[in-house]
PDB file of N, CA and C in Angstrom:
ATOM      1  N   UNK A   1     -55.480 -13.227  81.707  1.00 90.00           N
ATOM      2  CA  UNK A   1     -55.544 -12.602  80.403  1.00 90.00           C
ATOM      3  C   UNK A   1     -54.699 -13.398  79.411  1.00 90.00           C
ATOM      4  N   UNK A   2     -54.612 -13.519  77.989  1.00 94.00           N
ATOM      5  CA  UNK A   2     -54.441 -13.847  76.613  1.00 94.00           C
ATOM      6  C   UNK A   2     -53.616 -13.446  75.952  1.00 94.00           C
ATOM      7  N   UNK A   3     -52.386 -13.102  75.688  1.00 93.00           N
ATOM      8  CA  UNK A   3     -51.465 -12.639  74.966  1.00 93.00           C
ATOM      9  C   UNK A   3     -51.042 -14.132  73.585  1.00 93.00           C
ATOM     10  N   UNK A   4     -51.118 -13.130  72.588  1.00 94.00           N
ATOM     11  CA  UNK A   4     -50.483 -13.764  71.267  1.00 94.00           C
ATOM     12  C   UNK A   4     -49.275 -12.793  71.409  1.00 94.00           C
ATOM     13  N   UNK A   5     -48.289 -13.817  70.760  1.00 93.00           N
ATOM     14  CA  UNK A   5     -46.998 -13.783  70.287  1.00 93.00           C
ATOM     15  C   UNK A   5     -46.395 -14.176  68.838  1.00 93.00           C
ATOM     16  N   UNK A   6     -45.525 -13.662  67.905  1.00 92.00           N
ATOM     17  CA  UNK A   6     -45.065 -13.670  66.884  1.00 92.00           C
ATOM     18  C   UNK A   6     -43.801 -14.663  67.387  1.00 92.00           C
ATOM     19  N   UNK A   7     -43.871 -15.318  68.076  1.00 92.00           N
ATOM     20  CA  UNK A   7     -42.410 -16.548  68.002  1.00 92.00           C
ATOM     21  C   UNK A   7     -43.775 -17.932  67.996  1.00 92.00           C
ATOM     22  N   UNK A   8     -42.638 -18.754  67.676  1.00 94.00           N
ATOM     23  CA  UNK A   8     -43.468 -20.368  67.649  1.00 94.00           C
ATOM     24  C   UNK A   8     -42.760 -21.501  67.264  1.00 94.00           C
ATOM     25  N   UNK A   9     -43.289 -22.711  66.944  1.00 95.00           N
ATOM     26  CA  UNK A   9     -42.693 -23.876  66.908  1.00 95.00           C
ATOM     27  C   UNK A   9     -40.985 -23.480  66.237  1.00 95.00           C
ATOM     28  N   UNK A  10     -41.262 -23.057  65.293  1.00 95.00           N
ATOM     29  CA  UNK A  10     -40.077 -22.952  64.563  1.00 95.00           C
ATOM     30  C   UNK A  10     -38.571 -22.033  65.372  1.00 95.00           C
ATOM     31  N   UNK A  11     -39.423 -21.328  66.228  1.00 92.00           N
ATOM     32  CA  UNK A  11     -38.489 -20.581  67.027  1.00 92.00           C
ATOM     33  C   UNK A  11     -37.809 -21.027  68.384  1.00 92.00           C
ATOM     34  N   UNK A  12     -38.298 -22.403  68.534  1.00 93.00           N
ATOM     35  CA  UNK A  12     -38.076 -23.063  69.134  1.00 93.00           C
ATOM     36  C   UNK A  12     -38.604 -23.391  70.802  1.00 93.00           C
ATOM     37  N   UNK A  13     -40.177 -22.741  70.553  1.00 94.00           N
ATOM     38  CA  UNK A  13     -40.930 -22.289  71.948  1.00 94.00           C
ATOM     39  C   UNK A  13     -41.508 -24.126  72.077  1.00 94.00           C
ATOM     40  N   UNK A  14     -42.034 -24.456  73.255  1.00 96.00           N
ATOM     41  CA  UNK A  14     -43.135 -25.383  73.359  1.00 96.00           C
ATOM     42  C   UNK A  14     -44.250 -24.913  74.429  1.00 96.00           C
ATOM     43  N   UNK A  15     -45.052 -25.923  74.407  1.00 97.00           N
ATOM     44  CA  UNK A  15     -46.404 -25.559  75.068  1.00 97.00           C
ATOM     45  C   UNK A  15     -46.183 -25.730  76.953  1.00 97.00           C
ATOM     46  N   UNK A  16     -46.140 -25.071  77.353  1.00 96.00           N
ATOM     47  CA  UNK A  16     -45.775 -25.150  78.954  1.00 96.00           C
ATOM     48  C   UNK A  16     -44.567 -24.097  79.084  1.00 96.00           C
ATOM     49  N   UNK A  17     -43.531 -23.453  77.725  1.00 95.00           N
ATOM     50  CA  UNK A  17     -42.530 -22.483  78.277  1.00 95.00           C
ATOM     51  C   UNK A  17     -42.978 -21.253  79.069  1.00 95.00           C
ATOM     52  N   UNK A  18     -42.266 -20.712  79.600  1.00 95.00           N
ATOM     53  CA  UNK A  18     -42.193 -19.338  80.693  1.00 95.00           C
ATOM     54  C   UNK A  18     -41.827 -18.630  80.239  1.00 95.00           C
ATOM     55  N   UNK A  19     -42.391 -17.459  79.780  1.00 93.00           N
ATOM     56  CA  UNK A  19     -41.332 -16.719  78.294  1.00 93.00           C
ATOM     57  C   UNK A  19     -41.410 -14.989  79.632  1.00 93.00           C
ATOM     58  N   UNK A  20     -40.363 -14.196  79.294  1.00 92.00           N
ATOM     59  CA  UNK A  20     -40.292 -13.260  80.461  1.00 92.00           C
ATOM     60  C   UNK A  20     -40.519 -12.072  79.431  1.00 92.00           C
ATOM     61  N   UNK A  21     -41.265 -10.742  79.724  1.00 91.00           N
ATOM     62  CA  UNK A  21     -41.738  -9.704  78.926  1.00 91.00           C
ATOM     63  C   UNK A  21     -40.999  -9.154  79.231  1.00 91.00           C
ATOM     64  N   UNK A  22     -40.043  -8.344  78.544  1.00 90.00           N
ATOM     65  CA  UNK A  22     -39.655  -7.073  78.548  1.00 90.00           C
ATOM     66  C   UNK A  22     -40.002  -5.433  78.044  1.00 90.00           C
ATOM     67  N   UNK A  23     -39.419  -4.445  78.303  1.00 85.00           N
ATOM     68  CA  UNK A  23     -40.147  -3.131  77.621  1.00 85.00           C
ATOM     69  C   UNK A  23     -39.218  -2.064  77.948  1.00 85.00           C
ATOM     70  N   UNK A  24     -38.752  -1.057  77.267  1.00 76.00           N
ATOM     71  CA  UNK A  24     -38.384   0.076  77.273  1.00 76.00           C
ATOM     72  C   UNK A  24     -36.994   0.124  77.138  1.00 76.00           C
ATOM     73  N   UNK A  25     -36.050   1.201  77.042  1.00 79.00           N
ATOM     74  CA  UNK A  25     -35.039   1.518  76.865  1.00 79.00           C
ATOM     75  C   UNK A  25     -34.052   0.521  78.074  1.00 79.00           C
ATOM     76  N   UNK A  26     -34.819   0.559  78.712  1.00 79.00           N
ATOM     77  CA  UNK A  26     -33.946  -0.019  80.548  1.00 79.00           C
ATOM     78  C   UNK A  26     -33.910  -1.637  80.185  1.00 79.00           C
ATOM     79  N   UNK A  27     -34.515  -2.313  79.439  1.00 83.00           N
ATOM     80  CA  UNK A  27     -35.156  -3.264  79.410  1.00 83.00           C
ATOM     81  C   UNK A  27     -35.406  -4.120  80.747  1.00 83.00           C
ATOM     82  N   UNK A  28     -36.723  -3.586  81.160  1.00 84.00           N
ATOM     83  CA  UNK A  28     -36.932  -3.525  82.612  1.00 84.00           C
ATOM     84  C   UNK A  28     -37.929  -4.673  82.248  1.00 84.00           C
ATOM     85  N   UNK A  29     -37.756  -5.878  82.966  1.00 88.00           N
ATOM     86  CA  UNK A  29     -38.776  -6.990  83.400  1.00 88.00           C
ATOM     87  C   UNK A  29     -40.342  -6.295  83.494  1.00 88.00           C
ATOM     88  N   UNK A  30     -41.341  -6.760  82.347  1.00 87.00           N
ATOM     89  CA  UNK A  30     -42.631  -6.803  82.697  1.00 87.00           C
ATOM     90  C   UNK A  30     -43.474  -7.491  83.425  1.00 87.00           C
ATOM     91  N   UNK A  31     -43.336  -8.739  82.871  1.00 91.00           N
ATOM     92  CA  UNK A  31     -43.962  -9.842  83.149  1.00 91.00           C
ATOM     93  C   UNK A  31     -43.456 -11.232  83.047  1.00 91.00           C
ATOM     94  N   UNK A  32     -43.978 -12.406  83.141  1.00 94.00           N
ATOM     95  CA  UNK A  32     -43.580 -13.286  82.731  1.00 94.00           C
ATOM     96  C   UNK A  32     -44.887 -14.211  82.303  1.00 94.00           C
ATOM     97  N   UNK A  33     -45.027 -14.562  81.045  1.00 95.00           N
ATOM     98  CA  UNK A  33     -46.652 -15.607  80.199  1.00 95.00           C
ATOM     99  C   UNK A  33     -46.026 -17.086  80.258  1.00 95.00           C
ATOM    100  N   UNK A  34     -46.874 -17.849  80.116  1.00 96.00           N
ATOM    101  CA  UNK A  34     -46.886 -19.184  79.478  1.00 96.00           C
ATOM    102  C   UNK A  34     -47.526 -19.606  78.420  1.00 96.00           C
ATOM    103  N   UNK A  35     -46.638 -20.319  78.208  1.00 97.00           N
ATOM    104  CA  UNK A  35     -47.416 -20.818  76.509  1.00 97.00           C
ATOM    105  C   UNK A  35     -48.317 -22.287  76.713  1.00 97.00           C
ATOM    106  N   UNK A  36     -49.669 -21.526  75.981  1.00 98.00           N
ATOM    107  CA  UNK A  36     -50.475 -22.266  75.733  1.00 98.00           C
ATOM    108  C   UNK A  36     -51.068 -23.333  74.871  1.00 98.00           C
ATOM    109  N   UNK A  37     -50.490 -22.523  73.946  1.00 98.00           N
ATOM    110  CA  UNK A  37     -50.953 -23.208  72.526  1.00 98.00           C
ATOM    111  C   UNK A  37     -50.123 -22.444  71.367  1.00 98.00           C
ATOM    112  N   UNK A  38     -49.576 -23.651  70.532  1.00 96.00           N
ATOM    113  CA  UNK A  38     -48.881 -23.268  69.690  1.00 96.00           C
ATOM    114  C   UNK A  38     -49.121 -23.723  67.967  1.00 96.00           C
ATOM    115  N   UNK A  39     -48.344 -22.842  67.372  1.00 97.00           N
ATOM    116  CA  UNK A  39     -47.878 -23.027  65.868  1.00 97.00           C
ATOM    117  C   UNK A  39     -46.520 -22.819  65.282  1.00 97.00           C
ATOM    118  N   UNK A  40     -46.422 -22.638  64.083  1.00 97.00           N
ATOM    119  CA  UNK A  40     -45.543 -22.820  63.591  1.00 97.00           C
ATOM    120  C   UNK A  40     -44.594 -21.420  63.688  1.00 97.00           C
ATOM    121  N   UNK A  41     -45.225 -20.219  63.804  1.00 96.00           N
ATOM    122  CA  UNK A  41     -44.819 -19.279  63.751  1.00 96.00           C
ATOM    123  C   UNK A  41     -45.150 -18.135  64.517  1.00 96.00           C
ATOM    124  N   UNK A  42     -46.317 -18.783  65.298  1.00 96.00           N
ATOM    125  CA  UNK A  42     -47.141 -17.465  66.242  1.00 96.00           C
ATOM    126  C   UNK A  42     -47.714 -18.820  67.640  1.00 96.00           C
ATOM    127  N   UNK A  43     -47.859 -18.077  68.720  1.00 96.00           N
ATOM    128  CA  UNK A  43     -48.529 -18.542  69.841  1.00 96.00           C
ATOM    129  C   UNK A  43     -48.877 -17.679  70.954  1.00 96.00           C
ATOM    130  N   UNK A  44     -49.960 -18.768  71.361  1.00 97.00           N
ATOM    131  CA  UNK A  44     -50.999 -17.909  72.362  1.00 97.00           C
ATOM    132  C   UNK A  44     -50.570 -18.126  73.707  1.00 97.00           C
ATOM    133  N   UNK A  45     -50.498 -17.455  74.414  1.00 96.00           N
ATOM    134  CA  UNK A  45     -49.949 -17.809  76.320  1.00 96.00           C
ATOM    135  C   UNK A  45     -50.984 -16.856  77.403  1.00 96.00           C
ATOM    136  N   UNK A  46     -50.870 -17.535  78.414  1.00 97.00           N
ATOM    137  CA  UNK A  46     -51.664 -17.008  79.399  1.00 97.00           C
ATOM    138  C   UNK A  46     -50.797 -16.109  80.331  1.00 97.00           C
ATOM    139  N   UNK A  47     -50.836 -14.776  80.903  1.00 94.00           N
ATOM    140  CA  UNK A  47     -50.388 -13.960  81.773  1.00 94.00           C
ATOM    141  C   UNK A  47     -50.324 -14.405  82.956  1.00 94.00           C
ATOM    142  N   UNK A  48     -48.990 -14.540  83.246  1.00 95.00           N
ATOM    143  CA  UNK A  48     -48.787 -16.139  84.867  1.00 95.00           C
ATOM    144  C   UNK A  48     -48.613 -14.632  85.921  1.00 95.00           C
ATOM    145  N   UNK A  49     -47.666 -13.346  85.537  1.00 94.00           N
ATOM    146  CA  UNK A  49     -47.160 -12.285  86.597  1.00 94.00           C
ATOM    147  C   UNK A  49     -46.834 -11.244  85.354  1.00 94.00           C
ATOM    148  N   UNK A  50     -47.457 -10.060  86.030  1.00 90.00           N
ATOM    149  CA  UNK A  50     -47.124  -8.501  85.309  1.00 90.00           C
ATOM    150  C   UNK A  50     -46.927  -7.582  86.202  1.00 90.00           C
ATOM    151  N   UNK A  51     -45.996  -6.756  86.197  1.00 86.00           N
ATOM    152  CA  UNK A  51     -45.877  -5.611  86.831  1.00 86.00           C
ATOM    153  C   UNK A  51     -46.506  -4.277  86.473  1.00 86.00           C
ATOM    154  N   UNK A  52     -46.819  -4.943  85.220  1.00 81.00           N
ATOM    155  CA  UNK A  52     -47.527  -3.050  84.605  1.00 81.00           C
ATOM    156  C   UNK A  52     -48.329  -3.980  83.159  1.00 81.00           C
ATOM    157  N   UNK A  53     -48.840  -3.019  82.793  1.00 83.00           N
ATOM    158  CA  UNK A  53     -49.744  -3.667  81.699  1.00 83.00           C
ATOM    159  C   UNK A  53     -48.819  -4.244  80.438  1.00 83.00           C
ATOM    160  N   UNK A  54     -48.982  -5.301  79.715  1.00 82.00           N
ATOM    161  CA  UNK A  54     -47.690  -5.415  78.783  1.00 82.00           C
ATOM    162  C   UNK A  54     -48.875  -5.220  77.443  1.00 82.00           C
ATOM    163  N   UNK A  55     -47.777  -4.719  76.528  1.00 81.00           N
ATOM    164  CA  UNK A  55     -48.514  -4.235  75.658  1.00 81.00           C
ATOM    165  C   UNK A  55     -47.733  -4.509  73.810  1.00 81.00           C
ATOM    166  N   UNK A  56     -48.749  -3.957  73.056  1.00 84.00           N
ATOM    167  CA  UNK A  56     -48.035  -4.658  71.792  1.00 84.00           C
ATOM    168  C   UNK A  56     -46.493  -3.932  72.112  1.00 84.00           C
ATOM    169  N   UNK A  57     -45.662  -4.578  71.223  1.00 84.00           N
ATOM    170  CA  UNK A  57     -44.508  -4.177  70.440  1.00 84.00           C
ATOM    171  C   UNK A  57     -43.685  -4.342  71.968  1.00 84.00           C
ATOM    172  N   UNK A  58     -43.463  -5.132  73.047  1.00 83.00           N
ATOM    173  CA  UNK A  58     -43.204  -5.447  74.234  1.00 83.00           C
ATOM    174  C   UNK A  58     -42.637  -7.052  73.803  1.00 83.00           C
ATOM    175  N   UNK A  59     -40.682  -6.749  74.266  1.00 84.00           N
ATOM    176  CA  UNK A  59     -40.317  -7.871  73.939  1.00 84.00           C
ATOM    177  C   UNK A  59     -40.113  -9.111  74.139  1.00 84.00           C
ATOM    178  N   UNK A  60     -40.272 -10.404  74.251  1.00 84.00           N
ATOM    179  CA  UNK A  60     -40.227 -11.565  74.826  1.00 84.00           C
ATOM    180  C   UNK A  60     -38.907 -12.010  75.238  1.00 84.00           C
ATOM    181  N   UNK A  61     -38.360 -12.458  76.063  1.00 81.00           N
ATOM    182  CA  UNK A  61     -36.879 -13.198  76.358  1.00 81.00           C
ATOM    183  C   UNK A  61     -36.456 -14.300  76.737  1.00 81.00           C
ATOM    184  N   UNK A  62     -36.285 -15.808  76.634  1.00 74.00           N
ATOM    185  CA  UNK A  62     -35.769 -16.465  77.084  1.00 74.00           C
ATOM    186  C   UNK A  62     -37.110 -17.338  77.052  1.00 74.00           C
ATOM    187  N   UNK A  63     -37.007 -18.503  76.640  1.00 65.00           N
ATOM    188  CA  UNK A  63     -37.753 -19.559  77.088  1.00 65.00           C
ATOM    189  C   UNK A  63     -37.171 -20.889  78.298  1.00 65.00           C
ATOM    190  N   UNK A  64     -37.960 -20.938  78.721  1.00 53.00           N
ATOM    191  CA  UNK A  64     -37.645 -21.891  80.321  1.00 53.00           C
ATOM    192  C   UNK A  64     -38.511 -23.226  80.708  1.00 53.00           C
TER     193      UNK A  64
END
């Protein structure tokens, strides 16, 4: 699956990072995407591992 993201070049992502999903009060590990394709301010990544469905407004952490 396809996830867009509101971070990008400028935020200092590149094309191949491991970005890890987070969600909820616990901030309990969702998932973890890769980035596919990028811009300046938004990018697209592919769903590498999810534990539960990730969904809008689900936060990104750490690029690797």
């Amino acid at each position: 699956d396809i996830v867009y993201i509101d971070k990008g070049e400028s935020d200092g992502i590149k094309v191949g990072d491991l970005i890890t999903i987070i969600q909820g009060k616990h901030r309990e590990e969702r998932g973890v995407i890769q980035i596919i394709n990028l811009r300046k301010s938004t990018a697209t990544a592919i769903i590498r591992k999810s534990s539960n469905e990730i969904t809008r407004g689900d936060e990104v952490r750490g690029f690797r």
